[in-house]
Short mmCIF file of N, CA and C in Angstrom, two decimals:
data_model
loop_
_atom_site.label_atom_id
_atom_site.label_comp_id
_atom_site.label_asym_id
_atom_site.label_seq_id
_atom_site.Cartn_x
_atom_site.Cartn_y
_atom_site.Cartn_z
N UNK N 9 18.26 6.37 50.86
CA UNK N 9 16.89 6.92 49.60
C UNK N 9 16.88 7.42 48.46
N UNK N 10 17.51 8.14 47.61
CA UNK N 10 18.55 7.83 46.82
C UNK N 10 18.10 6.50 45.33
N UNK N 11 18.34 5.43 46.51
CA UNK N 11 18.05 4.01 45.77
C UNK N 11 16.86 4.07 45.72
N UNK N 12 16.38 4.53 46.98
CA UNK N 12 14.50 3.56 46.72
C UNK N 12 14.13 4.86 45.87
N UNK N 13 14.11 6.22 46.31
CA UNK N 13 13.31 6.65 44.26
C UNK N 13 14.13 6.35 43.32
N UNK N 14 15.38 5.74 42.99
CA UNK N 14 15.81 5.20 41.77
C UNK N 14 15.24 4.55 41.52
N UNK N 15 14.52 3.02 42.36
CA UNK N 15 13.73 2.51 42.38
C UNK N 15 12.62 2.69 42.17
N UNK N 16 11.67 3.49 42.65
CA UNK N 16 10.32 3.35 42.08
C UNK N 16 10.34 3.95 40.62
N UNK N 17 11.15 4.87 40.63
CA UNK N 17 11.08 5.52 38.90
C UNK N 17 11.50 4.64 38.07
N UNK N 18 12.25 3.84 37.86
CA UNK N 18 12.25 2.77 37.12
C UNK N 18 10.82 1.72 36.83
N UNK N 19 10.73 1.67 38.78
CA UNK N 19 9.46 0.63 37.73
C UNK N 19 8.16 1.48 37.45
N UNK N 20 8.08 2.67 38.09
CA UNK N 20 7.08 3.86 37.88
C UNK N 20 7.44 3.28 35.56
N UNK N 21 9.17 3.26 35.54
CA UNK N 21 8.95 3.56 33.52
C UNK N 21 8.22 1.45 33.54
N UNK N 22 8.49 0.86 34.09
CA UNK N 22 8.72 -0.36 32.99
C UNK N 22 6.58 -0.22 33.06
N UNK N 23 6.40 -0.23 33.93
CA UNK N 23 4.86 -0.52 34.03
C UNK N 23 3.74 0.70 33.64
N UNK N 24 4.06 1.69 32.98
CA UNK N 24 3.59 2.84 32.41
C UNK N 24 3.62 2.52 30.55
N UNK N 25 4.86 3.02 30.65
CA UNK N 25 5.74 2.39 29.54
C UNK N 25 4.31 1.20 28.22
N UNK N 26 4.67 0.63 28.53
CA UNK N 26 3.51 -0.36 28.04
C UNK N 26 1.84 0.05 28.27
N UNK N 27 1.93 0.28 29.18
CA UNK N 27 -0.04 0.47 29.00
C UNK N 27 0.32 1.85 28.65
N UNK N 28 0.98 2.77 28.03
CA UNK N 28 1.39 3.88 27.52
C UNK N 28 0.68 3.35 25.74
N UNK N 29 2.47 2.35 25.17
CA UNK N 29 1.80 1.96 24.30
C UNK N 29 0.53 1.20 24.00
N UNK N 30 -0.60 0.79 24.92
CA UNK N 30 -0.94 -0.44 24.33
C UNK N 30 -2.42 1.02 24.37
N UNK N 31 -2.73 2.14 24.77
CA UNK N 31 -4.23 2.75 25.14
C UNK N 31 -3.51 4.01 23.43
N UNK N 32 -1.82 3.85 22.97
CA UNK N 32 -1.74 5.23 21.92
C UNK N 32 -2.00 3.88 21.08
N UNK N 33 -1.90 3.77 20.87
CA UNK N 33 -2.04 2.61 19.94
C UNK N 33 -2.89 2.49 19.31
N UNK N 34 -3.93 2.15 19.53
CA UNK N 34 -5.19 2.18 19.94
C UNK N 34 -6.21 3.20 19.26
N UNK N 35 -5.36 4.17 19.03
CA UNK N 35 -5.73 5.88 18.53
C UNK N 35 -5.26 5.68 17.15
N UNK N 36 -4.05 4.83 17.01
CA UNK N 36 -3.49 5.29 15.44
C UNK N 36 -4.57 4.93 14.35
N UNK N 37 -4.85 5.59 13.69
CA UNK N 37 -5.71 5.36 12.62
C UNK N 37 -5.12 4.08 12.08
N UNK N 38 -5.65 3.04 11.17
CA UNK N 38 -5.46 2.33 9.94
C UNK N 38 -4.27 3.11 8.65
N UNK N 39 -4.50 3.87 8.91
CA UNK N 39 -3.18 4.95 7.68
C UNK N 39 -2.52 4.53 7.72
N UNK N 40 -2.31 5.81 8.74
CA UNK N 40 -0.50 5.25 9.20
C UNK N 40 -0.13 3.84 9.53
N UNK N 41 -0.57 2.62 9.54
CA UNK N 41 -0.61 1.33 10.16
C UNK N 41 0.12 0.97 8.38
N UNK N 42 -1.39 0.85 7.68
CA UNK N 42 -0.94 1.12 6.26
C UNK N 42 0.24 1.69 6.00
N UNK N 43 0.35 2.77 6.10
CA UNK N 43 1.89 3.13 5.56
C UNK N 43 3.01 3.05 5.81
N UNK N 44 2.88 1.79 7.40
CA UNK N 44 3.90 1.84 7.39
C UNK N 44 4.61 -0.65 6.61
N UNK N 45 3.67 -0.13 6.35
CA UNK N 45 3.83 -2.44 5.95
C UNK N 45 4.52 -1.95 4.79
N UNK N 46 3.87 -1.01 3.43
CA UNK N 46 4.87 -0.76 2.38
C UNK N 46 6.50 -0.49 3.10
N UNK N 47 6.95 0.01 3.65
CA UNK N 47 8.40 0.03 3.85
C UNK N 47 9.07 1.73 2.49
N UNK N 48 9.48 1.69 3.00
CA UNK N 48 10.94 2.26 1.52
C UNK N 48 11.20 1.56 0.64
N UNK N 49 11.07 -0.40 0.81
CA UNK N 49 12.61 -0.93 -0.82
C UNK N 49 11.68 -1.25 -1.11
N UNK N 50 11.35 -1.80 -2.28
CA UNK N 50 11.24 -2.81 -3.44
C UNK N 50 11.09 -4.63 -2.81
N UNK N 51 11.06 -5.38 -3.17
CA UNK N 51 11.24 -6.57 -2.38
C UNK N 51 11.95 -7.35 -3.52
N UNK N 52 13.20 -8.87 -3.91
CA UNK N 52 13.44 -9.03 -4.41
C UNK N 52 12.85 -9.02 -5.66
N UNK N 53 11.54 -9.18 -6.07
CA UNK N 53 11.18 -9.57 -6.96
C UNK N 53 10.13 -8.47 -7.68
N UNK N 54 10.09 -7.15 -7.47
CA UNK N 54 9.75 -6.12 -7.97
C UNK N 54 10.10 -5.20 -9.36
N UNK N 55 9.14 -4.71 -9.79
CA UNK N 55 9.37 -4.40 -10.97
C UNK N 55 9.14 -3.23 -10.93
N UNK N 56 8.27 -2.93 -9.77
CA UNK N 56 7.48 -1.42 -10.04
C UNK N 56 7.37 -0.92 -8.84
N UNK N 57 7.75 0.49 -8.10
CA UNK N 57 7.23 0.78 -7.31
C UNK N 57 8.22 0.55 -5.64
N UNK N 58 8.21 0.59 -4.18
CA UNK N 58 7.07 0.81 -3.67
C UNK N 58 6.23 2.59 -4.09
N UNK N 59 5.44 2.74 -5.06
CA UNK N 59 4.32 4.16 -4.88
C UNK N 59 3.57 4.78 -4.77
N UNK N 60 3.48 5.72 -4.24
CA UNK N 60 2.73 6.87 -3.29
C UNK N 60 1.73 7.47 -4.73
N UNK N 61 0.04 7.50 -4.93
CA UNK N 61 -0.04 7.75 -5.94
C UNK N 61 -1.41 8.91 -5.65
N UNK N 62 -1.65 9.80 -5.45
CA UNK N 62 -2.80 10.76 -5.13
C UNK N 62 -3.16 11.11 -6.70
N UNK N 63 -4.73 11.22 -6.37
CA UNK N 63 -5.36 11.52 -7.89
C UNK N 63 -7.24 11.90 -7.21
N UNK N 64 -7.35 12.71 -7.95
CA UNK N 64 -8.70 13.74 -7.42
C UNK N 64 -9.98 12.99 -8.43
N UNK N 65 -10.59 13.14 -7.79
CA UNK N 65 -11.74 12.60 -8.26
C UNK N 65 -11.91 12.19 -9.62
N UNK N 66 -12.00 11.27 -10.71
CA UNK N 66 -12.57 11.27 -11.46
C UNK N 66 -11.15 11.76 -12.66
N UNK N 67 -10.32 11.49 -11.59
CA UNK N 67 -9.05 11.60 -12.42
C UNK N 67 -8.00 9.56 -12.59
N UNK N 68 -7.22 9.49 -14.22
CA UNK N 68 -7.15 8.24 -13.69
C UNK N 68 -5.80 8.29 -14.13
N UNK N 69 -4.40 7.27 -13.96
CA UNK N 69 -2.86 7.34 -14.36
C UNK N 69 -2.40 5.92 -14.02
N UNK N 70 -1.48 6.16 -14.74
CA UNK N 70 -0.64 5.53 -15.96
C UNK N 70 0.15 4.60 -14.42
N UNK N 71 -0.18 3.30 -14.21
CA UNK N 71 0.85 2.93 -12.72
C UNK N 71 1.80 2.01 -13.01
N UNK N 72 1.66 1.63 -14.76
CA UNK N 72 2.31 1.13 -14.84
C UNK N 72 2.11 -0.62 -16.41
N UNK N 73 3.42 0.43 -17.41
CA UNK N 73 3.06 -0.22 -18.62
C UNK N 73 4.25 -0.76 -19.17
N UNK N 74 4.34 -1.89 -19.53
CA UNK N 74 6.01 -2.77 -21.03
C UNK N 74 6.37 -1.68 -21.90
N UNK N 75 7.09 -1.06 -22.58
CA UNK N 75 7.55 0.15 -23.74
C UNK N 75 8.39 -1.11 -24.28
N UNK N 76 8.37 -1.35 -25.46
CA UNK N 76 8.91 -2.45 -26.51
C UNK N 76 8.00 -1.59 -27.86
N UNK N 77 8.95 -1.99 -28.32
CA UNK N 77 8.25 -2.06 -29.87
C UNK N 77 7.59 -3.59 -30.06
N UNK N 78 6.70 -4.07 -31.50
CA UNK N 78 6.07 -5.29 -32.02
C UNK N 78 5.08 -4.81 -30.96
N UNK N 79 4.68 -6.15 -30.22
CA UNK N 79 3.29 -7.15 -29.63
C UNK N 79 3.55 -5.90 -28.42
N UNK N 80 2.41 -6.18 -27.28
CA UNK N 80 2.87 -5.69 -26.36
C UNK N 80 3.20 -7.04 -25.30
N UNK N 81 4.44 -7.58 -24.76
CA UNK N 81 4.21 -8.24 -23.74
C UNK N 81 3.93 -8.90 -22.84
N UNK N 82 3.04 -9.98 -22.20
CA UNK N 82 2.89 -9.58 -21.25
C UNK N 82 3.32 -9.66 -20.06
N UNK N 83 3.36 -9.73 -18.86
CA UNK N 83 4.00 -10.26 -17.68
C UNK N 83 3.10 -10.81 -16.84
N UNK N 84 3.08 -11.84 -15.61
CA UNK N 84 2.45 -12.38 -14.77
C UNK N 84 2.61 -11.80 -13.97
N UNK N 85 1.68 -10.40 -13.05
CA UNK N 85 3.13 -9.64 -12.55
C UNK N 85 1.14 -9.51 -10.67
N UNK N 86 1.53 -9.07 -9.47
CA UNK N 86 0.99 -8.97 -8.48
C UNK N 86 1.56 -8.04 -7.77
N UNK N 87 -0.76 -6.87 -7.19
CA UNK N 87 0.06 -5.53 -7.07
C UNK N 87 -0.70 -5.96 -6.04
N UNK N 88 0.03 -4.89 -4.39
CA UNK N 88 -0.07 -5.12 -2.96
C UNK N 88 -0.53 -3.63 -2.95
N UNK N 89 -1.95 -4.28 -3.14
CA UNK N 89 -2.13 -2.31 -3.10
C UNK N 89 -3.25 -2.00 -1.83
N UNK N 90 -2.79 -0.26 -1.16
CA UNK N 90 -3.55 -0.26 0.08
C UNK N 90 -4.37 0.92 -0.14
N UNK N 91 -5.51 1.34 0.24
CA UNK N 91 -6.17 2.94 0.01
C UNK N 91 -6.07 3.57 0.71
N UNK N 92 -5.26 4.67 1.43
CA UNK N 92 -5.43 4.74 3.09
C UNK N 92 -5.65 6.78 2.56
N UNK N 93 -6.53 7.17 1.30
CA UNK N 93 -7.82 7.73 1.22
C UNK N 93 -8.43 7.72 1.07
N UNK N 94 -9.66 8.38 0.86
CA UNK N 94 -10.48 9.07 1.65
C UNK N 94 -11.96 8.32 0.23
N UNK N 95 -11.23 8.53 -0.55
CA UNK N 95 -12.61 8.04 -1.57
C UNK N 95 -11.90 6.57 -2.22
N UNK N 96 -12.80 5.94 -3.25
CA UNK N 96 -12.66 4.98 -3.83
C UNK N 96 -11.87 4.63 -5.06
N UNK N 97 -11.15 3.67 -4.89
CA UNK N 97 -10.43 3.69 -6.56
C UNK N 97 -10.07 2.50 -6.06
N UNK N 98 -9.86 2.46 -7.97
CA UNK N 98 -9.69 0.96 -8.98
C UNK N 98 -8.69 1.13 -10.05
N UNK N 99 -8.22 -0.17 -9.73
CA UNK N 99 -6.73 -0.61 -10.55
C UNK N 99 -7.39 -1.47 -11.63
N UNK N 100 -7.11 -0.91 -13.10
CA UNK N 100 -7.21 -1.35 -14.38
C UNK N 100 -6.34 -1.80 -15.06
N UNK N 101 -6.50 -4.03 -14.80
CA UNK N 101 -5.70 -4.85 -14.98
C UNK N 101 -6.15 -3.91 -17.07
N UNK N 102 -4.73 -4.33 -17.34
CA UNK N 102 -5.40 -4.39 -18.82
C UNK N 102 -4.19 -5.66 -19.48
N UNK N 103 -4.88 -5.99 -20.09
CA UNK N 103 -4.82 -7.50 -20.48
C UNK N 103 -4.40 -7.41 -22.24
N UNK N 104 -4.88 -8.50 -22.93
CA UNK N 104 -4.17 -7.90 -24.77
C UNK N 104 -5.69 -8.98 -25.43
N UNK N 105 -5.69 -7.96 -26.34
CA UNK N 105 -6.94 -7.75 -27.58
C UNK N 105 -8.04 -7.10 -25.85
N UNK N 106 -6.50 -5.63 -25.34
CA UNK N 106 -8.58 -4.09 -24.34
C UNK N 106 -8.75 -5.81 -23.62
N UNK N 107 -9.04 -6.86 -23.25
CA UNK N 107 -9.40 -6.97 -22.57
C UNK N 107 -8.53 -6.51 -20.97
N UNK N 108 -9.76 -6.24 -19.99
CA UNK N 108 -9.50 -6.09 -19.01
C UNK N 108 -10.34 -5.85 -17.04
N UNK N 109 -9.72 -5.97 -16.41
CA UNK N 109 -9.68 -6.92 -15.18
C UNK N 109 -10.31 -5.52 -13.98
N UNK N 110 -10.68 -5.61 -13.23
CA UNK N 110 -10.66 -4.40 -12.74
C UNK N 110 -11.10 -5.33 -11.18
N UNK N 111 -10.30 -4.66 -9.85
CA UNK N 111 -9.82 -3.96 -9.19
C UNK N 111 -10.27 -3.40 -8.31
N UNK N 112 -11.71 -2.43 -7.60
CA UNK N 112 -12.48 -1.80 -6.64
C UNK N 112 -11.47 -2.15 -4.59
N UNK N 113 -10.63 -0.24 -4.63
CA UNK N 113 -10.37 -0.58 -3.47
C UNK N 113 -11.00 -0.12 -2.88
N UNK N 114 -11.55 0.19 -1.87
CA UNK N 114 -12.91 0.81 -0.89
C UNK N 114 -11.74 1.60 0.22
N UNK N 115 -11.70 2.25 0.91
CA UNK N 115 -11.41 3.45 1.73
C UNK N 115 -10.77 2.31 2.81
N UNK N 116 -9.27 2.58 3.51
CA UNK N 116 -9.63 1.53 4.54
C UNK N 116 -8.55 -0.70 4.01
N UNK N 117 -9.30 -0.33 2.18
CA UNK N 117 -9.15 -1.52 2.05
C UNK N 117 -7.23 -2.09 1.69
N UNK N 118 -6.62 -2.82 1.86
CA UNK N 118 -5.30 -3.33 1.29
C UNK N 118 -5.25 -5.24 0.82
N UNK N 119 -4.86 -5.34 0.52
CA UNK N 119 -4.84 -6.48 -0.55
C UNK N 119 -3.89 -6.90 -1.51
N UNK N 120 -3.29 -8.01 -2.44
CA UNK N 120 -2.63 -8.19 -3.60
C UNK N 120 -4.16 -8.59 -4.19
N UNK N 121 -3.70 -8.17 -6.42
CA UNK N 121 -4.37 -8.98 -6.54
C UNK N 121 -3.00 -9.11 -8.44
N UNK N 122 -3.78 -10.13 -8.87
CA UNK N 122 -1.94 -11.05 -9.88
C UNK N 122 -2.97 -10.88 -10.78
N UNK N 123 -2.92 -10.88 -11.99
CA UNK N 123 -2.58 -10.80 -13.44
C UNK N 123 -1.82 -11.03 -14.35
N UNK N 124 -2.01 -11.90 -16.00
CA UNK N 124 -1.43 -11.74 -16.70
C UNK N 124 -1.59 -9.72 -17.56
N UNK N 125 -0.67 -8.84 -17.10
CA UNK N 125 -0.65 -7.71 -17.73
C UNK N 125 -0.11 -6.89 -18.91
N UNK N 126 -0.35 -6.60 -19.90
CA UNK N 126 0.82 -5.20 -20.41
C UNK N 126 0.60 -3.62 -19.18
N UNK N 127 -0.20 -3.98 -19.08
CA UNK N 127 -0.15 -1.78 -18.34
C UNK N 127 -1.55 -2.33 -16.76
N UNK N 128 -1.20 -1.85 -15.92
CA UNK N 128 -1.68 -0.85 -15.16
C UNK N 128 -2.06 0.08 -14.75
N UNK N 129 -3.31 0.73 -14.70
CA UNK N 129 -3.89 2.13 -14.76
C UNK N 129 -4.48 2.03 -13.49
N UNK N 130 -4.38 3.30 -12.54
CA UNK N 130 -5.50 3.82 -11.54
C UNK N 130 -6.48 4.65 -11.67
N UNK N 131 -7.56 4.67 -10.73
CA UNK N 131 -8.52 5.20 -11.59
C UNK N 131 -9.11 6.36 -10.05
N UNK N 132 -9.72 7.35 -9.93
CA UNK N 132 -10.38 7.95 -8.39
C UNK N 132 -11.59 7.73 -8.88
N UNK N 133 -12.49 7.23 -8.29
CA UNK N 133 -14.53 6.84 -8.50
C UNK N 133 -14.54 8.61 -9.08
N UNK N 134 -15.65 9.24 -9.99
CA UNK N 134 -16.56 10.48 -9.59
C UNK N 134 -16.93 10.55 -8.21
N UNK N 135 -17.46 11.90 -7.19
CA UNK N 135 -18.78 12.08 -6.53
C UNK N 135 -17.36 11.31 -5.58
N UNK N 136 -15.92 11.12 -5.69
CA UNK N 136 -15.27 10.17 -4.32
C UNK N 136 -14.66 11.51 -3.46
N UNK N 137 -13.91 11.62 -3.10
CA UNK N 137 -12.85 12.20 -1.90
C UNK N 137 -11.32 11.59 -3.02
N UNK N 138 -11.21 12.75 -2.61
CA UNK N 138 -9.22 12.20 -2.93
C UNK N 138 -8.62 10.94 -2.60
N UNK N 139 -8.75 10.59 -3.69
CA UNK N 139 -8.27 8.73 -3.80
C UNK N 139 -6.58 8.70 -3.01
N UNK N 140 -5.69 7.75 -2.25
CA UNK N 140 -4.46 7.42 -1.91
C UNK N 140 -4.25 6.46 -2.20
N UNK N 141 -3.02 6.05 -3.11
CA UNK N 141 -3.22 4.88 -3.55
C UNK N 141 -1.23 4.40 -2.39
N UNK N 142 -1.58 3.79 -1.54
CA UNK N 142 0.21 3.05 -2.16
C UNK N 142 -0.41 1.62 -2.09
N UNK N 143 1.21 0.71 -3.17
CA UNK N 143 1.42 0.67 -4.41
C UNK N 143 3.11 -0.02 -4.86
N UNK N 144 2.27 -1.61 -5.33
CA UNK N 144 4.31 -2.04 -5.27
C UNK N 144 3.58 -3.23 -6.46
N UNK N 145 4.38 -2.99 -7.44
CA UNK N 145 4.46 -4.26 -8.42
C UNK N 145 5.08 -5.72 -8.79
N UNK N 146 4.98 -6.87 -8.07
CA UNK N 146 6.09 -7.82 -8.26
C UNK N 146 5.70 -8.16 -9.47
N UNK N 147 6.48 -8.93 -9.75
CA UNK N 147 6.80 -10.05 -11.34
C UNK N 147 6.61 -11.70 -10.71
N UNK N 148 6.15 -12.32 -10.96
CA UNK N 148 5.23 -14.35 -10.50
C UNK N 148 6.26 -14.95 -10.83
N UNK N 149 6.15 -14.65 -12.74
CA UNK N 149 8.21 -15.31 -13.15
C UNK N 149 8.64 -15.06 -13.40
#
């Protein structure tokens, strides 16, 4: 009788565990999934981050720059980013001679954006909610 009870218990665990995991994974928000993508370790070409920046609406913060005397060096970098907040965020890629390129991330957006830059700023749009952004900078050359 003990053996049959143990067998039924094992079968119920084996059957219910995948079902339970499948059901609960559908309720986990994309925010949790985005946070696990970045992990805590940089990659082999990482020169900035991984980091998390939280900004109030209308505020701005420099994520990455090159400090050096003389002309600002330019590097070809890619930013892997995920907006896990509820506000819209933009990455401003500062290039030579005052040129900039902007990549806007709506809530839930994640992607890689590459450019030749001297600095990268993050901005939280005015009138939006708080911005929470995961990022990592990798050099390509």
